[in-house]
mmCIF file of C-alpha atoms in Angstrom:
data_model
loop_
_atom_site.group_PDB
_atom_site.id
_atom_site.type_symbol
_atom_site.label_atom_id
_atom_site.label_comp_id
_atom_site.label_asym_id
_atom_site.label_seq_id
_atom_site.Cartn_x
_atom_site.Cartn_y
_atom_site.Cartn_z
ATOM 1 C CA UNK A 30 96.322 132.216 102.886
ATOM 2 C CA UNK A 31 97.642 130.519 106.244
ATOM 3 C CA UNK A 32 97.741 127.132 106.574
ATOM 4 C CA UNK A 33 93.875 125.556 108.179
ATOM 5 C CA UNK A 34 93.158 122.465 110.301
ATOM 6 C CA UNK A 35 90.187 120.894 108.521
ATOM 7 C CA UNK A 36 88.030 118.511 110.206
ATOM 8 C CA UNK A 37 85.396 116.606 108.433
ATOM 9 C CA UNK A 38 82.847 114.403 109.623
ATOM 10 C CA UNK A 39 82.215 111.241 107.898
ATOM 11 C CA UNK A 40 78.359 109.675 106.879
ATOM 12 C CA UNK A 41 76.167 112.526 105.169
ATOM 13 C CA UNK A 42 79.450 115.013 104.810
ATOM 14 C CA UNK A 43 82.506 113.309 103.548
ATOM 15 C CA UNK A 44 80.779 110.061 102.334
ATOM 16 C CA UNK A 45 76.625 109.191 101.142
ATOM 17 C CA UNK A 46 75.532 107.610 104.744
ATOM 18 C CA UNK A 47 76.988 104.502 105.410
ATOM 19 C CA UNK A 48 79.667 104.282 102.480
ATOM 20 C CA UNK A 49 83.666 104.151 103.041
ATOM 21 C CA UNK A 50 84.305 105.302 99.552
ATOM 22 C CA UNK A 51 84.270 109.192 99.171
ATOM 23 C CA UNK A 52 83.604 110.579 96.154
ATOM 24 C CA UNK A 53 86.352 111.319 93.639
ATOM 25 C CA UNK A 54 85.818 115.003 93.725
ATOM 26 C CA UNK A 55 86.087 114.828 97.758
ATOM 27 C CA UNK A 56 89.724 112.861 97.108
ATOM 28 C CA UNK A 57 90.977 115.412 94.611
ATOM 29 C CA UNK A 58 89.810 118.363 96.996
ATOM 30 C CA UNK A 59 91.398 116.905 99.623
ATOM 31 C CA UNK A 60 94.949 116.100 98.227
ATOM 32 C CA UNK A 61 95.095 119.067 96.274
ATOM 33 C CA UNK A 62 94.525 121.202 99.881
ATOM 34 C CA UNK A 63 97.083 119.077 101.744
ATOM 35 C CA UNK A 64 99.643 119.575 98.890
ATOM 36 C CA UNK A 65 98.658 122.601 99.832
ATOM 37 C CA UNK A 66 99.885 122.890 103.383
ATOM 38 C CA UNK A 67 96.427 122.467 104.935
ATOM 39 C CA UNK A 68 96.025 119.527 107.071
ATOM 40 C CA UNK A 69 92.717 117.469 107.479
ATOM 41 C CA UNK A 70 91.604 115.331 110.146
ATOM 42 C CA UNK A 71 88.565 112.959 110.372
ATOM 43 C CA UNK A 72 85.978 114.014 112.611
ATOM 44 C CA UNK A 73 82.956 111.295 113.654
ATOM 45 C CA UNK A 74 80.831 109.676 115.825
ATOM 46 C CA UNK A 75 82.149 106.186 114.038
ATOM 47 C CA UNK A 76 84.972 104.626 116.159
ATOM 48 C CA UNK A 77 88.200 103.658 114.744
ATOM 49 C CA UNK A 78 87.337 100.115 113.536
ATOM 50 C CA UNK A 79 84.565 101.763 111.928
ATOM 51 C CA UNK A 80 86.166 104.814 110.352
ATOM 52 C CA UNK A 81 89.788 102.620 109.225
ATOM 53 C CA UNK A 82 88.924 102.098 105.723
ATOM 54 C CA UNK A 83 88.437 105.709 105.285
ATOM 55 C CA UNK A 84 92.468 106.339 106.848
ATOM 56 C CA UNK A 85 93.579 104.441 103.659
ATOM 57 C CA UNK A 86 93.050 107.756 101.682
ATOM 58 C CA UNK A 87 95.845 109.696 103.630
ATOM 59 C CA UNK A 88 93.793 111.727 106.348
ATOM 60 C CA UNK A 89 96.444 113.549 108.714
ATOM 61 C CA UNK A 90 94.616 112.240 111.880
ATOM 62 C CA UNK A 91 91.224 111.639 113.401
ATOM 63 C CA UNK A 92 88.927 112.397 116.117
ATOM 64 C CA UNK A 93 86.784 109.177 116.430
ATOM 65 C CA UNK A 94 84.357 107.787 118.855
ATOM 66 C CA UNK A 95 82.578 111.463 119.005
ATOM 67 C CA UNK A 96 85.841 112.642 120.617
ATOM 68 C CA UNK A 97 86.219 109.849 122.663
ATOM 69 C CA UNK A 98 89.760 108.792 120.861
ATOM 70 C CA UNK A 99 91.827 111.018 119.372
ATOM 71 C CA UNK A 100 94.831 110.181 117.163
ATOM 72 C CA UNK A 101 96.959 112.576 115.129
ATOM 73 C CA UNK A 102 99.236 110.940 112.763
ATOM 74 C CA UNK A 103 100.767 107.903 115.136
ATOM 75 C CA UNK A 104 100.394 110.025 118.150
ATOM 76 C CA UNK A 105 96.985 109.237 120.324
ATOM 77 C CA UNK A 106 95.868 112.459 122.221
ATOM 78 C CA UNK A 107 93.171 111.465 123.952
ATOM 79 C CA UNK A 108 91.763 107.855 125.647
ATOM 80 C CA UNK A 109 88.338 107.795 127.720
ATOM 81 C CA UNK A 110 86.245 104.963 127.640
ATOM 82 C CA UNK A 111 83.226 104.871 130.159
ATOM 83 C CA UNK A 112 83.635 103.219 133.127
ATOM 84 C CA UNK A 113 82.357 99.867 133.617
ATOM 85 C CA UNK A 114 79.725 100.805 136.262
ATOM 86 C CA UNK A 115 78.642 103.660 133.931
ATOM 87 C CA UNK A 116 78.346 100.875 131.045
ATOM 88 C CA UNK A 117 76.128 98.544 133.044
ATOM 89 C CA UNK A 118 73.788 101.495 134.438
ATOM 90 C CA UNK A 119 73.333 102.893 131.226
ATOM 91 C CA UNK A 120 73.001 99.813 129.210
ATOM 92 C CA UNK A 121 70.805 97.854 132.082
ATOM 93 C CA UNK A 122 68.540 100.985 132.075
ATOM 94 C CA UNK A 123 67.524 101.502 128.105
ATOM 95 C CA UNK A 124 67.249 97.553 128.232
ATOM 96 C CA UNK A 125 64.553 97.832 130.928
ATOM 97 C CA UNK A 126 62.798 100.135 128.181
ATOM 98 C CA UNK A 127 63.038 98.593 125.685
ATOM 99 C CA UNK A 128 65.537 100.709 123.928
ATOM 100 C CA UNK A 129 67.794 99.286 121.335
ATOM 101 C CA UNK A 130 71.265 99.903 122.216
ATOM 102 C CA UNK A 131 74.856 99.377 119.974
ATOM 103 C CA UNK A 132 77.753 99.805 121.908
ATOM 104 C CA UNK A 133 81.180 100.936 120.722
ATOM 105 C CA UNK A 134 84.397 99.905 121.491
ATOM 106 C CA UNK A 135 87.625 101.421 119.909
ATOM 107 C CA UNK A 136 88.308 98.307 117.529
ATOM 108 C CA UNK A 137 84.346 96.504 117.837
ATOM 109 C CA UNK A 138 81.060 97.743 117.439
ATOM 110 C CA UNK A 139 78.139 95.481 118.862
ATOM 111 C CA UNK A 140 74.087 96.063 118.822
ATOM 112 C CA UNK A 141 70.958 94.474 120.155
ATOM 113 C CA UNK A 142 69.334 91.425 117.788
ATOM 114 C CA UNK A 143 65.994 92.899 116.596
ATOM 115 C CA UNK A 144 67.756 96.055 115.757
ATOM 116 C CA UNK A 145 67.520 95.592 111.838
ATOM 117 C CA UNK A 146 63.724 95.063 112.122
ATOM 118 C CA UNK A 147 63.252 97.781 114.149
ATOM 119 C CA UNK A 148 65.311 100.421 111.612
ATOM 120 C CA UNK A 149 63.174 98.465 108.786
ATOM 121 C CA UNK A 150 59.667 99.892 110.099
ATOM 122 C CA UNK A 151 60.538 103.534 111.132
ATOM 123 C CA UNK A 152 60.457 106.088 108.837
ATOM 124 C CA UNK A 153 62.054 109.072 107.708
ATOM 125 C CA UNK A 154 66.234 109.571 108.868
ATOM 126 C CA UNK A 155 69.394 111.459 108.765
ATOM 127 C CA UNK A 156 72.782 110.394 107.898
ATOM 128 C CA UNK A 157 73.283 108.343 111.042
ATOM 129 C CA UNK A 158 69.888 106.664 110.880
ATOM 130 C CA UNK A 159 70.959 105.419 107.251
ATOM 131 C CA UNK A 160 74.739 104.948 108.389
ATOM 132 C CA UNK A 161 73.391 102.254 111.083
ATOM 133 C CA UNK A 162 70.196 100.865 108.154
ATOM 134 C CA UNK A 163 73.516 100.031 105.675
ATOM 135 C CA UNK A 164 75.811 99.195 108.252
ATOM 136 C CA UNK A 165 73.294 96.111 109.126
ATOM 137 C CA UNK A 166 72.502 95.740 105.594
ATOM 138 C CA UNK A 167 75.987 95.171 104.326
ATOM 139 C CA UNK A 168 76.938 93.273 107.740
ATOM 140 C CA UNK A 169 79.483 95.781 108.459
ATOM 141 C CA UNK A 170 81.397 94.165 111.575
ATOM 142 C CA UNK A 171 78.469 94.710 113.754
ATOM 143 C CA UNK A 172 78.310 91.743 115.901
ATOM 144 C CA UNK A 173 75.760 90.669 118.135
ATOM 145 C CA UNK A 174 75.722 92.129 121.545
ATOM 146 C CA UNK A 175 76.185 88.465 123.113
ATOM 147 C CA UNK A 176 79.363 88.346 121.568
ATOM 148 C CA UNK A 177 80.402 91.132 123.592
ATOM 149 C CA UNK A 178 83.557 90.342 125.780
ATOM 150 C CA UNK A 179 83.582 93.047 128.729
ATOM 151 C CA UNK A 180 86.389 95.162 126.054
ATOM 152 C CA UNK A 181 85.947 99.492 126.827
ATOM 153 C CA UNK A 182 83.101 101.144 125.726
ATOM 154 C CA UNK A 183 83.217 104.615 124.215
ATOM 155 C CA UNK A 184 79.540 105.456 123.147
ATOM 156 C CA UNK A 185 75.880 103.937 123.144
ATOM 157 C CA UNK A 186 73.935 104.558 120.324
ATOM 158 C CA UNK A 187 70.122 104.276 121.378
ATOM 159 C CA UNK A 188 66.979 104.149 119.055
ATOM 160 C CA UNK A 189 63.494 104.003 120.379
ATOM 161 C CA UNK A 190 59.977 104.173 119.356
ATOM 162 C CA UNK A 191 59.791 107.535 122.035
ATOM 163 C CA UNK A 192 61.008 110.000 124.845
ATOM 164 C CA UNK A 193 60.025 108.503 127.564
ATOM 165 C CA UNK A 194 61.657 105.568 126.838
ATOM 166 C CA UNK A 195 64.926 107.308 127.555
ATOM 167 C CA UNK A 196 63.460 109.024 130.886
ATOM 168 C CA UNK A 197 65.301 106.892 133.507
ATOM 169 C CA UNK A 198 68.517 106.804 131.954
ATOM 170 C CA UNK A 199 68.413 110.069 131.711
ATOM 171 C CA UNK A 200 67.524 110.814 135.258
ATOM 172 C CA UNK A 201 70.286 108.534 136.676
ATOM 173 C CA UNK A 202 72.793 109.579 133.824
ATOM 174 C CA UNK A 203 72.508 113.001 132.731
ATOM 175 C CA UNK A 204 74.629 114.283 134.780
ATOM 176 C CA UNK A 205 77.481 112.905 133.083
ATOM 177 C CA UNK A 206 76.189 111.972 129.899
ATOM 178 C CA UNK A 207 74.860 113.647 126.966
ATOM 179 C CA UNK A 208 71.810 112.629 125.622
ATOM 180 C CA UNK A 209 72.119 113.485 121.745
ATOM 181 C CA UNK A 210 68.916 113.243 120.037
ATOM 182 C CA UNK A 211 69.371 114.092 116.131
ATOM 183 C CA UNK A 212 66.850 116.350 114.576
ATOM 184 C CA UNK A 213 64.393 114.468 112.434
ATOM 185 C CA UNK A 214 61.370 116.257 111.371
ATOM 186 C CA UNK A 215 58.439 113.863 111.316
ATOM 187 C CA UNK A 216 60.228 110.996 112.331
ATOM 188 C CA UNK A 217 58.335 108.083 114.035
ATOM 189 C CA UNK A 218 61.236 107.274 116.057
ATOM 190 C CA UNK A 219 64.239 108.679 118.261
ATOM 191 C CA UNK A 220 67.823 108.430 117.691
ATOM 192 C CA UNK A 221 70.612 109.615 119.223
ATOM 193 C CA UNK A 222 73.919 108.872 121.154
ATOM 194 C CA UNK A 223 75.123 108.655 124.688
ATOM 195 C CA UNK A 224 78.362 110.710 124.852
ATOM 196 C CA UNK A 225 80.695 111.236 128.109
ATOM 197 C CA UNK A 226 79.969 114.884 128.960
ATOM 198 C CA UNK A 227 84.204 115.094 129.564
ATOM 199 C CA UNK A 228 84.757 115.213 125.630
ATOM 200 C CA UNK A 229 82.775 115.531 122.121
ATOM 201 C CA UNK A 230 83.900 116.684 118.874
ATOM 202 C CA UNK A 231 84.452 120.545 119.913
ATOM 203 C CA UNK A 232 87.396 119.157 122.845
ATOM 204 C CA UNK A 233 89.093 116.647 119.502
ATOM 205 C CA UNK A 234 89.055 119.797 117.547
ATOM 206 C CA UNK A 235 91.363 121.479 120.495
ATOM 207 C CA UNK A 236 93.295 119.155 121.310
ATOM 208 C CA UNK A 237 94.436 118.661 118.020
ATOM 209 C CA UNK A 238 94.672 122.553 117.188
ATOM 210 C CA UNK A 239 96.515 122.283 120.239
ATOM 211 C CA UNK A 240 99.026 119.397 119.561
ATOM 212 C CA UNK A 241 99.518 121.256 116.363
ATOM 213 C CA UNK A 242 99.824 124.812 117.634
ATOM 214 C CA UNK A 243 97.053 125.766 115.214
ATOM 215 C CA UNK A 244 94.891 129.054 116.411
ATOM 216 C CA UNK A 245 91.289 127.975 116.135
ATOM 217 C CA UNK A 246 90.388 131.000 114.103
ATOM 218 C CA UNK A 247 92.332 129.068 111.439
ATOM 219 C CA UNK A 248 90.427 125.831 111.970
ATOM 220 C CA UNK A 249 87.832 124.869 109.255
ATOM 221 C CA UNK A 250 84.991 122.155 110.238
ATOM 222 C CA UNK A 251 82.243 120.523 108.117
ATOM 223 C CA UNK A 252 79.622 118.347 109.425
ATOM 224 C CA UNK A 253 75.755 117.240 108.745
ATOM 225 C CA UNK A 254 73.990 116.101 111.417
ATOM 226 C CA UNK A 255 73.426 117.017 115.444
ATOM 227 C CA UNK A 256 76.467 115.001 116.359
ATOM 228 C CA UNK A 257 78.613 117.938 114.798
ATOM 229 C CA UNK A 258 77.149 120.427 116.696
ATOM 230 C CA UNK A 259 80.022 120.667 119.284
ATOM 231 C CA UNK A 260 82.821 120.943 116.147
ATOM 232 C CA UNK A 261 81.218 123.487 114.216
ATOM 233 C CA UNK A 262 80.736 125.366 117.565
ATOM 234 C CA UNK A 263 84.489 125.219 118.263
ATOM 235 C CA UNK A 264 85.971 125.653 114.842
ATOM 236 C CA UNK A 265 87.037 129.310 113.105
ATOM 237 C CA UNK A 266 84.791 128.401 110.231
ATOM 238 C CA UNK A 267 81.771 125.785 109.993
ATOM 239 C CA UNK A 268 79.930 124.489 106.583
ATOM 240 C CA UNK A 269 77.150 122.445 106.698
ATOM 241 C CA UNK A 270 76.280 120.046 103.853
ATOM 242 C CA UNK A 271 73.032 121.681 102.219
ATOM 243 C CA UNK A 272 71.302 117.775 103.071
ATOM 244 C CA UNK A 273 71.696 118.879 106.733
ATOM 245 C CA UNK A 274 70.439 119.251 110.209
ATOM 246 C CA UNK A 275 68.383 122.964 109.816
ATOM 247 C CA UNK A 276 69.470 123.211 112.893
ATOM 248 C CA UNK A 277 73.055 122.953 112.382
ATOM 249 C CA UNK A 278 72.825 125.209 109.483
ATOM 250 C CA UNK A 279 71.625 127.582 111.599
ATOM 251 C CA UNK A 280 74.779 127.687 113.932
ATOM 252 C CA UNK A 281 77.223 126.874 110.449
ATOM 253 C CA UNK A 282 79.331 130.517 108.872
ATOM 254 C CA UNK A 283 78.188 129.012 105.596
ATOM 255 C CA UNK A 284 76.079 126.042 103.854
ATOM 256 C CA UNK A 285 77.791 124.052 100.923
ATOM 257 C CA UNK A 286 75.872 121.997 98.326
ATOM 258 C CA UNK A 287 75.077 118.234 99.793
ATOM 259 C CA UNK A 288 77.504 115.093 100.175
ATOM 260 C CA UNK A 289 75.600 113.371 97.107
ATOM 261 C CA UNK A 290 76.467 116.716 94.440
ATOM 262 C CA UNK A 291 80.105 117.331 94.968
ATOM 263 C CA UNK A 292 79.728 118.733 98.135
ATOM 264 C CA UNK A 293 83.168 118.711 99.700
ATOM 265 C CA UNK A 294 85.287 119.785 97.046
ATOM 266 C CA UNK A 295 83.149 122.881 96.425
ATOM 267 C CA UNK A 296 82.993 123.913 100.010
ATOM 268 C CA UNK A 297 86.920 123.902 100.040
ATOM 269 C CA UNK A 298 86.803 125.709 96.303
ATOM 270 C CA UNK A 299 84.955 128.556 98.179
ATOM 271 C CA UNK A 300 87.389 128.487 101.062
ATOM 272 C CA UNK A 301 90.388 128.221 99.248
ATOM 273 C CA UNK A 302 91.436 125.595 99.982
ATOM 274 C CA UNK A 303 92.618 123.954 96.962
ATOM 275 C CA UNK A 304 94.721 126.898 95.380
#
């Protein structure tokens, strides 16, 4: 078969929600397509401090930051933080309503005190609602947002009791933001992320087809949640892990079995990957 461009999301896909330790199935899947020829690339919403103990297994590159920083092997491809009056509009705004906020930087992640309380009373969640619960749990480098020191900003994550909350942010921001709810049936919250409507995971996955000289058609994606909606619109083929969005699985070529029941490596059985 010619030689794919695999990109794989992270929490709920490659890992269980909130873990850096895939599972040894994933691994052997992995190396055995790279030995292979087939090349695979990291593709999140996490940034890079957040996704680095996950590089330590050999990925070829990664899109981080929900295509907000894009690396490929020592090379970056792409840079674009907000701008600092888009930071202090968006963050001043979701303050105002009472929205908790975590901002990410390329190398720090920081979120609002009361957060952890807050993701202890909702119920229900997807992979990034659990990714954030463990994150706190485990005190995962997420410092408190008054330790923030003025460094870029890629993306806001917001969660919030409801919709409205978000209403002037997204009147004043919209424009040039994406507000990414995730899909959560009978969820007594929202949450979602505030991406820069000049990139998301779909523009990582070109640019490094592109760098590469890899035809999309032969670029593979699998993801789990909303946030992958963009890559599995952009790639040749999508999967989506059977513990996913419906609706991604609705826009995904094919479903695999979930993160938690080997997952990964039988998706790339089924593709072919690992011959």
């Amino acid at each position: 078969m010619s030689r794919k461009l695999i990109f794989l999301d992270i929490d709920g896909t490659l890992t269980s929600p909130g873990s850096n330790v895939p599972p040894q199935s994933a691994l052997e899947a992995i190396r055995r397509a790279q030995a292979a020829g087939h090349k695979v690339v990291l593709c999140t919403g996490r940034n890079l401090d957040m996704l680095s103990p996950l590089l330590a297994y050999g990925f070829d590159g990664a899109v981080a930051s929900g295509g907000g920083y894009v690396v490929y092997g020592n090379e970056v491809l792409y840079d674009c933080p907000m701008t600092e009056d888009q930071r202090l509009l968006a963050m001043d705004l979701l303050a105002q309503q009472g929205v908790f906020r975590t901002i990410e930087a390329k190398d720090a992640t920081y979120g609002d005190e009361g957060m952890a309380d807050f993701l202890g009373a909702v119920s229900g969640g997807n992979s990034e609602l659990v990714r954030w619960r463990k994150a706190l749990e485990d005190d995962l480098n997420i410092q408190p947002m008054s330790r923030y020191d003025g460094r870029p900003i890629y993306k806001i994550v917001f969660m919030c009791a409801g919709a409205d909350q978000l209403k002037p942010a997204r009147e004043a921001l919209e424009r040039e933001f994406c507000f990414l709810v995730q899909d959560i049936s009978g969820a007594n919250y929202i949450n979602g992320e505030l991406i820069n409507r000049k990139f998301d995971k779909g523009t990582g996955v070109r640019l490094v087809a592109r760098a590469l000289g890899v035809d999309l058609a032969d670029t593979i994606g699998f993801g789990d949640s909303m946030n992958d909606l963009e890559m599995i619109r952009t790639v040749g083929t999508s999967v989506c892990m059977a513990n996913g969005s419906p609706t991604l699985k609705a826009h995904s070529t094919m479903i695999c079995p979930a993160v938690d029941e080997d997952g990964l490596a039988r998706g790339f059985a089924q593709l072919g990957l690992t011959e």
